[in-house]
Amino acid sequence: MRDFDYARADSAGQAVSHHAAKGQPSSYLAGGTTLLDLVKLDVMRPDQRHCQVVGSLT
């Protein structure tokens, strides 16, 4: 699996602000998503290698 940066936002507004400040494509990770599985399988390759999260991973 390729390295990526992980940022946890405390609110949707904070996630959107952080996303806009980066100025590069990034991916949001939310409940039920298979983003990490697709990255592990090398199907997806996030350009920015940065995941935005509201809430927590379980």
mmCIF file of the N, C-alpha and C atoms, coordinates in Angstrom:
data_MODEL
# 
_entry.id   MODEL 
# 
loop_
_atom_site.group_PDB 
_atom_site.id 
_atom_site.type_symbol 
_atom_site.label_atom_id 
_atom_site.label_alt_id 
_atom_site.label_comp_id 
_atom_site.label_asym_id 
_atom_site.label_entity_id 
_atom_site.label_seq_id 
_atom_site.pdbx_PDB_ins_code 
_atom_site.Cartn_x 
_atom_site.Cartn_y 
_atom_site.Cartn_z 
_atom_site.occupancy 
_atom_site.B_iso_or_equiv 
_atom_site.pdbx_formal_charge 
_atom_site.auth_seq_id 
_atom_site.auth_comp_id 
_atom_site.auth_asym_id 
_atom_site.auth_atom_id 
_atom_site.pdbx_PDB_model_num 
ATOM 1   N N  . MET A 1 1  ? 0.845   -1.171 0.000  1.00 0.00 ? 1  MET A N  1 
ATOM 2   C CA . MET A 1 1  ? 0.000   0.000  0.000  1.00 0.00 ? 1  MET A CA 1 
ATOM 3   C C  . MET A 1 1  ? 0.895   1.239  0.000  1.00 0.00 ? 1  MET A C  1 
ATOM 4   N N  . ARG A 1 2  ? 0.544   2.205  -0.806 1.00 0.00 ? 2  ARG A N  1 
ATOM 5   C CA . ARG A 1 2  ? 1.307   3.448  -0.877 1.00 0.00 ? 2  ARG A CA 1 
ATOM 6   C C  . ARG A 1 2  ? 1.047   4.304  0.362  1.00 0.00 ? 2  ARG A C  1 
ATOM 7   N N  . ASP A 1 3  ? 2.048   5.089  0.742  1.00 0.00 ? 3  ASP A N  1 
ATOM 8   C CA . ASP A 1 3  ? 1.894   6.000  1.871  1.00 0.00 ? 3  ASP A CA 1 
ATOM 9   C C  . ASP A 1 3  ? 0.888   7.094  1.544  1.00 0.00 ? 3  ASP A C  1 
ATOM 10  N N  . PHE A 1 4  ? 0.202   7.581  2.564  1.00 0.00 ? 4  PHE A N  1 
ATOM 11  C CA . PHE A 1 4  ? -0.700  8.714  2.398  1.00 0.00 ? 4  PHE A CA 1 
ATOM 12  C C  . PHE A 1 4  ? -0.777  9.466  3.714  1.00 0.00 ? 4  PHE A C  1 
ATOM 13  N N  . ASP A 1 5  ? -1.200  10.720 3.643  1.00 0.00 ? 5  ASP A N  1 
ATOM 14  C CA . ASP A 1 5  ? -1.406  11.541 4.830  1.00 0.00 ? 5  ASP A CA 1 
ATOM 15  C C  . ASP A 1 5  ? -2.859  11.406 5.265  1.00 0.00 ? 5  ASP A C  1 
ATOM 16  N N  . TYR A 1 6  ? -3.081  11.447 6.552  1.00 0.00 ? 6  TYR A N  1 
ATOM 17  C CA . TYR A 1 6  ? -4.415  11.301 7.120  1.00 0.00 ? 6  TYR A CA 1 
ATOM 18  C C  . TYR A 1 6  ? -4.705  12.510 8.005  1.00 0.00 ? 6  TYR A C  1 
ATOM 19  N N  . ALA A 1 7  ? -5.822  13.161 7.775  1.00 0.00 ? 7  ALA A N  1 
ATOM 20  C CA . ALA A 1 7  ? -6.233  14.290 8.616  1.00 0.00 ? 7  ALA A CA 1 
ATOM 21  C C  . ALA A 1 7  ? -7.653  14.040 9.091  1.00 0.00 ? 7  ALA A C  1 
ATOM 22  N N  . ARG A 1 8  ? -7.876  14.236 10.367 1.00 0.00 ? 8  ARG A N  1 
ATOM 23  C CA . ARG A 1 8  ? -9.207  14.032 10.940 1.00 0.00 ? 8  ARG A CA 1 
ATOM 24  C C  . ARG A 1 8  ? -9.835  15.381 11.254 1.00 0.00 ? 8  ARG A C  1 
ATOM 25  N N  . ALA A 1 9  ? -10.935 15.657 10.628 1.00 0.00 ? 9  ALA A N  1 
ATOM 26  C CA . ALA A 1 9  ? -11.652 16.919 10.853 1.00 0.00 ? 9  ALA A CA 1 
ATOM 27  C C  . ALA A 1 9  ? -12.692 16.725 11.949 1.00 0.00 ? 9  ALA A C  1 
ATOM 28  N N  . ASP A 1 10 ? -12.934 17.776 12.711 1.00 0.00 ? 10 ASP A N  1 
ATOM 29  C CA . ASP A 1 10 ? -13.941 17.727 13.773 1.00 0.00 ? 10 ASP A CA 1 
ATOM 30  C C  . ASP A 1 10 ? -15.337 18.074 13.276 1.00 0.00 ? 10 ASP A C  1 
ATOM 31  N N  . SER A 1 11 ? -15.423 18.605 12.053 1.00 0.00 ? 11 SER A N  1 
ATOM 32  C CA . SER A 1 11 ? -16.723 18.955 11.484 1.00 0.00 ? 11 SER A CA 1 
ATOM 33  C C  . SER A 1 11 ? -16.633 18.900 9.968  1.00 0.00 ? 11 SER A C  1 
ATOM 34  N N  . ALA A 1 12 ? -17.783 18.876 9.327  1.00 0.00 ? 12 ALA A N  1 
ATOM 35  C CA . ALA A 1 12 ? -17.805 18.885 7.863  1.00 0.00 ? 12 ALA A CA 1 
ATOM 36  C C  . ALA A 1 12 ? -17.206 20.186 7.334  1.00 0.00 ? 12 ALA A C  1 
ATOM 37  N N  . GLY A 1 13 ? -17.498 21.300 7.999  1.00 0.00 ? 13 GLY A N  1 
ATOM 38  C CA . GLY A 1 13 ? -16.952 22.588 7.580  1.00 0.00 ? 13 GLY A CA 1 
ATOM 39  C C  . GLY A 1 13 ? -15.434 22.617 7.637  1.00 0.00 ? 13 GLY A C  1 
ATOM 40  N N  . GLN A 1 14 ? -14.874 22.032 8.681  1.00 0.00 ? 14 GLN A N  1 
ATOM 41  C CA . GLN A 1 14 ? -13.424 21.976 8.817  1.00 0.00 ? 14 GLN A CA 1 
ATOM 42  C C  . GLN A 1 14 ? -12.817 21.102 7.719  1.00 0.00 ? 14 GLN A C  1 
ATOM 43  N N  . ALA A 1 15 ? -13.464 20.003 7.391  1.00 0.00 ? 15 ALA A N  1 
ATOM 44  C CA . ALA A 1 15 ? -12.977 19.133 6.318  1.00 0.00 ? 15 ALA A CA 1 
ATOM 45  C C  . ALA A 1 15 ? -12.982 19.862 4.983  1.00 0.00 ? 15 ALA A C  1 
ATOM 46  N N  . VAL A 1 16 ? -14.052 20.592 4.705  1.00 0.00 ? 16 VAL A N  1 
ATOM 47  C CA . VAL A 1 16 ? -14.151 21.342 3.448  1.00 0.00 ? 16 VAL A CA 1 
ATOM 48  C C  . VAL A 1 16 ? -13.091 22.439 3.401  1.00 0.00 ? 16 VAL A C  1 
ATOM 49  N N  . SER A 1 17 ? -12.893 23.146 4.499  1.00 0.00 ? 17 SER A N  1 
ATOM 50  C CA . SER A 1 17 ? -11.884 24.210 4.548  1.00 0.00 ? 17 SER A CA 1 
ATOM 51  C C  . SER A 1 17 ? -10.483 23.659 4.325  1.00 0.00 ? 17 SER A C  1 
ATOM 52  N N  . HIS A 1 18 ? -10.181 22.544 4.980  1.00 0.00 ? 18 HIS A N  1 
ATOM 53  C CA . HIS A 1 18 ? -8.861  21.925 4.826  1.00 0.00 ? 18 HIS A CA 1 
ATOM 54  C C  . HIS A 1 18 ? -8.664  21.444 3.392  1.00 0.00 ? 18 HIS A C  1 
ATOM 55  N N  . HIS A 1 19 ? -9.702  20.864 2.829  1.00 0.00 ? 19 HIS A N  1 
ATOM 56  C CA . HIS A 1 19 ? -9.661  20.373 1.451  1.00 0.00 ? 19 HIS A CA 1 
ATOM 57  C C  . HIS A 1 19 ? -9.392  21.532 0.491  1.00 0.00 ? 19 HIS A C  1 
ATOM 58  N N  . ALA A 1 20 ? -10.078 22.648 0.676  1.00 0.00 ? 20 ALA A N  1 
ATOM 59  C CA . ALA A 1 20 ? -9.913  23.813 -0.198 1.00 0.00 ? 20 ALA A CA 1 
ATOM 60  C C  . ALA A 1 20 ? -8.530  24.434 -0.037 1.00 0.00 ? 20 ALA A C  1 
ATOM 61  N N  . ALA A 1 21 ? -7.984  24.416 1.167  1.00 0.00 ? 21 ALA A N  1 
ATOM 62  C CA . ALA A 1 21 ? -6.677  25.023 1.421  1.00 0.00 ? 21 ALA A CA 1 
ATOM 63  C C  . ALA A 1 21 ? -5.544  24.253 0.756  1.00 0.00 ? 21 ALA A C  1 
ATOM 64  N N  . LYS A 1 22 ? -5.714  22.953 0.561  1.00 0.00 ? 22 LYS A N  1 
ATOM 65  C CA . LYS A 1 22 ? -4.666  22.135 -0.045 1.00 0.00 ? 22 LYS A CA 1 
ATOM 66  C C  . LYS A 1 22 ? -4.458  22.476 -1.514 1.00 0.00 ? 22 LYS A C  1 
ATOM 67  N N  . GLY A 1 23 ? -5.526  22.815 -2.214 1.00 0.00 ? 23 GLY A N  1 
ATOM 68  C CA . GLY A 1 23 ? -5.413  23.176 -3.617 1.00 0.00 ? 23 GLY A CA 1 
ATOM 69  C C  . GLY A 1 23 ? -5.081  22.019 -4.538 1.00 0.00 ? 23 GLY A C  1 
ATOM 70  N N  . GLN A 1 24 ? -5.152  20.807 -4.035 1.00 0.00 ? 24 GLN A N  1 
ATOM 71  C CA . GLN A 1 24 ? -4.884  19.613 -4.832 1.00 0.00 ? 24 GLN A CA 1 
ATOM 72  C C  . GLN A 1 24 ? -6.013  18.619 -4.600 1.00 0.00 ? 24 GLN A C  1 
ATOM 73  N N  . PRO A 1 25 ? -6.205  17.706 -5.538 1.00 0.00 ? 25 PRO A N  1 
ATOM 74  C CA . PRO A 1 25 ? -7.245  16.690 -5.330 1.00 0.00 ? 25 PRO A CA 1 
ATOM 75  C C  . PRO A 1 25 ? -6.961  15.861 -4.075 1.00 0.00 ? 25 PRO A C  1 
ATOM 76  N N  . SER A 1 26 ? -7.987  15.570 -3.330 1.00 0.00 ? 26 SER A N  1 
ATOM 77  C CA . SER A 1 26 ? -7.866  14.686 -2.177 1.00 0.00 ? 26 SER A CA 1 
ATOM 78  C C  . SER A 1 26 ? -9.134  13.865 -2.084 1.00 0.00 ? 26 SER A C  1 
ATOM 79  N N  . SER A 1 27 ? -9.128  12.888 -1.217 1.00 0.00 ? 27 SER A N  1 
ATOM 80  C CA . SER A 1 27 ? -10.269 11.989 -1.083 1.00 0.00 ? 27 SER A CA 1 
ATOM 81  C C  . SER A 1 27 ? -10.820 12.067 0.329  1.00 0.00 ? 27 SER A C  1 
ATOM 82  N N  . TYR A 1 28 ? -12.130 11.950 0.428  1.00 0.00 ? 28 TYR A N  1 
ATOM 83  C CA . TYR A 1 28 ? -12.792 11.903 1.729  1.00 0.00 ? 28 TYR A CA 1 
ATOM 84  C C  . TYR A 1 28 ? -13.056 10.444 2.070  1.00 0.00 ? 28 TYR A C  1 
ATOM 85  N N  . LEU A 1 29 ? -12.819 10.102 3.311  1.00 0.00 ? 29 LEU A N  1 
ATOM 86  C CA . LEU A 1 29 ? -13.064 8.754  3.791  1.00 0.00 ? 29 LEU A CA 1 
ATOM 87  C C  . LEU A 1 29 ? -14.253 8.826  4.734  1.00 0.00 ? 29 LEU A C  1 
ATOM 88  N N  . ALA A 1 30 ? -15.293 8.029  4.464  1.00 0.00 ? 30 ALA A N  1 
ATOM 89  C CA . ALA A 1 30 ? -16.497 8.057  5.293  1.00 0.00 ? 30 ALA A CA 1 
ATOM 90  C C  . ALA A 1 30 ? -16.970 6.628  5.537  1.00 0.00 ? 30 ALA A C  1 
ATOM 91  N N  . GLY A 1 31 ? -17.943 6.476  6.405  1.00 0.00 ? 31 GLY A N  1 
ATOM 92  C CA . GLY A 1 31 ? -18.455 5.151  6.719  1.00 0.00 ? 31 GLY A CA 1 
ATOM 93  C C  . GLY A 1 31 ? -18.910 4.389  5.493  1.00 0.00 ? 31 GLY A C  1 
ATOM 94  N N  . GLY A 1 32 ? -18.513 3.137  5.412  1.00 0.00 ? 32 GLY A N  1 
ATOM 95  C CA . GLY A 1 32 ? -18.942 2.286  4.314  1.00 0.00 ? 32 GLY A CA 1 
ATOM 96  C C  . GLY A 1 32 ? -18.099 2.398  3.056  1.00 0.00 ? 32 GLY A C  1 
ATOM 97  N N  . THR A 1 33 ? -17.091 3.257  3.045  1.00 0.00 ? 33 THR A N  1 
ATOM 98  C CA . THR A 1 33 ? -16.280 3.424  1.838  1.00 0.00 ? 33 THR A CA 1 
ATOM 99  C C  . THR A 1 33 ? -15.243 2.314  1.710  1.00 0.00 ? 33 THR A C  1 
ATOM 100 N N  . THR A 1 34 ? -14.861 2.045  0.505  1.00 0.00 ? 34 THR A N  1 
ATOM 101 C CA . THR A 1 34 ? -13.828 1.041  0.254  1.00 0.00 ? 34 THR A CA 1 
ATOM 102 C C  . THR A 1 34 ? -12.540 1.696  -0.226 1.00 0.00 ? 34 THR A C  1 
ATOM 103 N N  . LEU A 1 35 ? -12.372 2.992  0.041  1.00 0.00 ? 35 LEU A N  1 
ATOM 104 C CA . LEU A 1 35 ? -11.195 3.714  -0.432 1.00 0.00 ? 35 LEU A CA 1 
ATOM 105 C C  . LEU A 1 35 ? -9.898  3.040  0.004  1.00 0.00 ? 35 LEU A C  1 
ATOM 106 N N  . LEU A 1 36 ? -9.774  2.686  1.284  1.00 0.00 ? 36 LEU A N  1 
ATOM 107 C CA . LEU A 1 36 ? -8.535  2.065  1.746  1.00 0.00 ? 36 LEU A CA 1 
ATOM 108 C C  . LEU A 1 36 ? -8.297  0.720  1.074  1.00 0.00 ? 36 LEU A C  1 
ATOM 109 N N  . ASP A 1 37 ? -9.349  -0.054 0.873  1.00 0.00 ? 37 ASP A N  1 
ATOM 110 C CA . ASP A 1 37 ? -9.197  -1.332 0.170  1.00 0.00 ? 37 ASP A CA 1 
ATOM 111 C C  . ASP A 1 37 ? -8.705  -1.111 -1.253 1.00 0.00 ? 37 ASP A C  1 
ATOM 112 N N  . LEU A 1 38 ? -9.258  -0.116 -1.934 1.00 0.00 ? 38 LEU A N  1 
ATOM 113 C CA . LEU A 1 38 ? -8.847  0.166  -3.310 1.00 0.00 ? 38 LEU A CA 1 
ATOM 114 C C  . LEU A 1 38 ? -7.410  0.674  -3.373 1.00 0.00 ? 38 LEU A C  1 
ATOM 115 N N  . VAL A 1 39 ? -6.974  1.434  -2.376 1.00 0.00 ? 39 VAL A N  1 
ATOM 116 C CA . VAL A 1 39 ? -5.584  1.888  -2.332 1.00 0.00 ? 39 VAL A CA 1 
ATOM 117 C C  . VAL A 1 39 ? -4.667  0.694  -2.084 1.00 0.00 ? 39 VAL A C  1 
ATOM 118 N N  . LYS A 1 40 ? -5.055  -0.196 -1.176 1.00 0.00 ? 40 LYS A N  1 
ATOM 119 C CA . LYS A 1 40 ? -4.254  -1.390 -0.897 1.00 0.00 ? 40 LYS A CA 1 
ATOM 120 C C  . LYS A 1 40 ? -4.077  -2.251 -2.138 1.00 0.00 ? 40 LYS A C  1 
ATOM 121 N N  . LEU A 1 41 ? -5.125  -2.349 -2.943 1.00 0.00 ? 41 LEU A N  1 
ATOM 122 C CA . LEU A 1 41 ? -5.072  -3.157 -4.162 1.00 0.00 ? 41 LEU A CA 1 
ATOM 123 C C  . LEU A 1 41 ? -4.442  -2.404 -5.330 1.00 0.00 ? 41 LEU A C  1 
ATOM 124 N N  . ASP A 1 42 ? -4.026  -1.167 -5.087 1.00 0.00 ? 42 ASP A N  1 
ATOM 125 C CA . ASP A 1 42 ? -3.404  -0.315 -6.104 1.00 0.00 ? 42 ASP A CA 1 
ATOM 126 C C  . ASP A 1 42 ? -4.360  0.009  -7.243 1.00 0.00 ? 42 ASP A C  1 
ATOM 127 N N  . VAL A 1 43 ? -5.664  -0.012 -6.947 1.00 0.00 ? 43 VAL A N  1 
ATOM 128 C CA . VAL A 1 43 ? -6.682  0.365  -7.929 1.00 0.00 ? 43 VAL A CA 1 
ATOM 129 C C  . VAL A 1 43 ? -6.816  1.883  -7.960 1.00 0.00 ? 43 VAL A C  1 
ATOM 130 N N  . MET A 1 44 ? -6.790  2.504  -6.781 1.00 0.00 ? 44 MET A N  1 
ATOM 131 C CA . MET A 1 44 ? -6.834  3.964  -6.685 1.00 0.00 ? 44 MET A CA 1 
ATOM 132 C C  . MET A 1 44 ? -5.489  4.461  -6.195 1.00 0.00 ? 44 MET A C  1 
ATOM 133 N N  . ARG A 1 45 ? -5.076  5.586  -6.733 1.00 0.00 ? 45 ARG A N  1 
ATOM 134 C CA . ARG A 1 45 ? -3.822  6.209  -6.323 1.00 0.00 ? 45 ARG A CA 1 
ATOM 135 C C  . ARG A 1 45 ? -4.079  7.693  -6.085 1.00 0.00 ? 45 ARG A C  1 
ATOM 136 N N  . PRO A 1 46 ? -4.510  8.057  -4.873 1.00 0.00 ? 46 PRO A N  1 
ATOM 137 C CA . PRO A 1 46 ? -4.779  9.474  -4.607 1.00 0.00 ? 46 PRO A CA 1 
ATOM 138 C C  . PRO A 1 46 ? -3.551  10.325 -4.897 1.00 0.00 ? 46 PRO A C  1 
ATOM 139 N N  . ASP A 1 47 ? -3.721  11.375 -5.719 1.00 0.00 ? 47 ASP A N  1 
ATOM 140 C CA . ASP A 1 47 ? -2.611  12.248 -6.079 1.00 0.00 ? 47 ASP A CA 1 
ATOM 141 C C  . ASP A 1 47 ? -1.988  12.909 -4.861 1.00 0.00 ? 47 ASP A C  1 
ATOM 142 N N  . GLN A 1 48 ? -2.828  13.365 -3.972 1.00 0.00 ? 48 GLN A N  1 
ATOM 143 C CA . GLN A 1 48 ? -2.344  14.107 -2.818 1.00 0.00 ? 48 GLN A CA 1 
ATOM 144 C C  . GLN A 1 48 ? -1.962  13.184 -1.673 1.00 0.00 ? 48 GLN A C  1 
ATOM 145 N N  . ARG A 1 49 ? -2.402  11.954 -1.709 1.00 0.00 ? 49 ARG A N  1 
ATOM 146 C CA . ARG A 1 49 ? -2.159  10.988 -0.647 1.00 0.00 ? 49 ARG A CA 1 
ATOM 147 C C  . ARG A 1 49 ? -2.643  11.521 0.697  1.00 0.00 ? 49 ARG A C  1 
ATOM 148 N N  . HIS A 1 50 ? -3.828  12.102 0.690  1.00 0.00 ? 50 HIS A N  1 
ATOM 149 C CA . HIS A 1 50 ? -4.358  12.723 1.901  1.00 0.00 ? 50 HIS A CA 1 
ATOM 150 C C  . HIS A 1 50 ? -5.830  12.359 2.057  1.00 0.00 ? 50 HIS A C  1 
ATOM 151 N N  . CYS A 1 51 ? -6.205  11.824 3.191  1.00 0.00 ? 51 CYS A N  1 
ATOM 152 C CA . CYS A 1 51 ? -7.596  11.443 3.440  1.00 0.00 ? 51 CYS A CA 1 
ATOM 153 C C  . CYS A 1 51 ? -8.203  12.357 4.492  1.00 0.00 ? 51 CYS A C  1 
ATOM 154 N N  . GLN A 1 52 ? -9.370  12.885 4.202  1.00 0.00 ? 52 GLN A N  1 
ATOM 155 C CA . GLN A 1 52 ? -10.105 13.725 5.138  1.00 0.00 ? 52 GLN A CA 1 
ATOM 156 C C  . GLN A 1 52 ? -11.159 12.872 5.835  1.00 0.00 ? 52 GLN A C  1 
ATOM 157 N N  . VAL A 1 53 ? -11.269 13.010 7.138  1.00 0.00 ? 53 VAL A N  1 
ATOM 158 C CA . VAL A 1 53 ? -12.234 12.205 7.879  1.00 0.00 ? 53 VAL A CA 1 
ATOM 159 C C  . VAL A 1 53 ? -13.005 13.076 8.866  1.00 0.00 ? 53 VAL A C  1 
ATOM 160 N N  . VAL A 1 54 ? -14.311 12.906 8.903  1.00 0.00 ? 54 VAL A N  1 
ATOM 161 C CA . VAL A 1 54 ? -15.149 13.511 9.930  1.00 0.00 ? 54 VAL A CA 1 
ATOM 162 C C  . VAL A 1 54 ? -15.627 12.356 10.794 1.00 0.00 ? 54 VAL A C  1 
ATOM 163 N N  . GLY A 1 55 ? -15.320 12.366 12.061 1.00 0.00 ? 55 GLY A N  1 
ATOM 164 C CA . GLY A 1 55 ? -15.669 11.261 12.945 1.00 0.00 ? 55 GLY A CA 1 
ATOM 165 C C  . GLY A 1 55 ? -14.444 10.405 13.217 1.00 0.00 ? 55 GLY A C  1 
ATOM 166 N N  . SER A 1 56 ? -14.630 9.102  13.303 1.00 0.00 ? 56 SER A N  1 
ATOM 167 C CA . SER A 1 56 ? -13.491 8.232  13.598 1.00 0.00 ? 56 SER A CA 1 
ATOM 168 C C  . SER A 1 56 ? -13.575 6.940  12.812 1.00 0.00 ? 56 SER A C  1 
ATOM 169 N N  . LEU A 1 57 ? -12.459 6.278  12.702 1.00 0.00 ? 57 LEU A N  1 
ATOM 170 C CA . LEU A 1 57 ? -12.402 4.977  12.046 1.00 0.00 ? 57 LEU A CA 1 
ATOM 171 C C  . LEU A 1 57 ? -12.711 3.901  13.066 1.00 0.00 ? 57 LEU A C  1 
ATOM 172 N N  . THR A 1 58 ? -13.489 2.911  12.668 1.00 0.00 ? 58 THR A N  1 
ATOM 173 C CA . THR A 1 58 ? -13.786 1.809  13.579 1.00 0.00 ? 58 THR A CA 1 
ATOM 174 C C  . THR A 1 58 ? -13.414 0.505  12.934 1.00 0.00 ? 58 THR A C  1 
# 
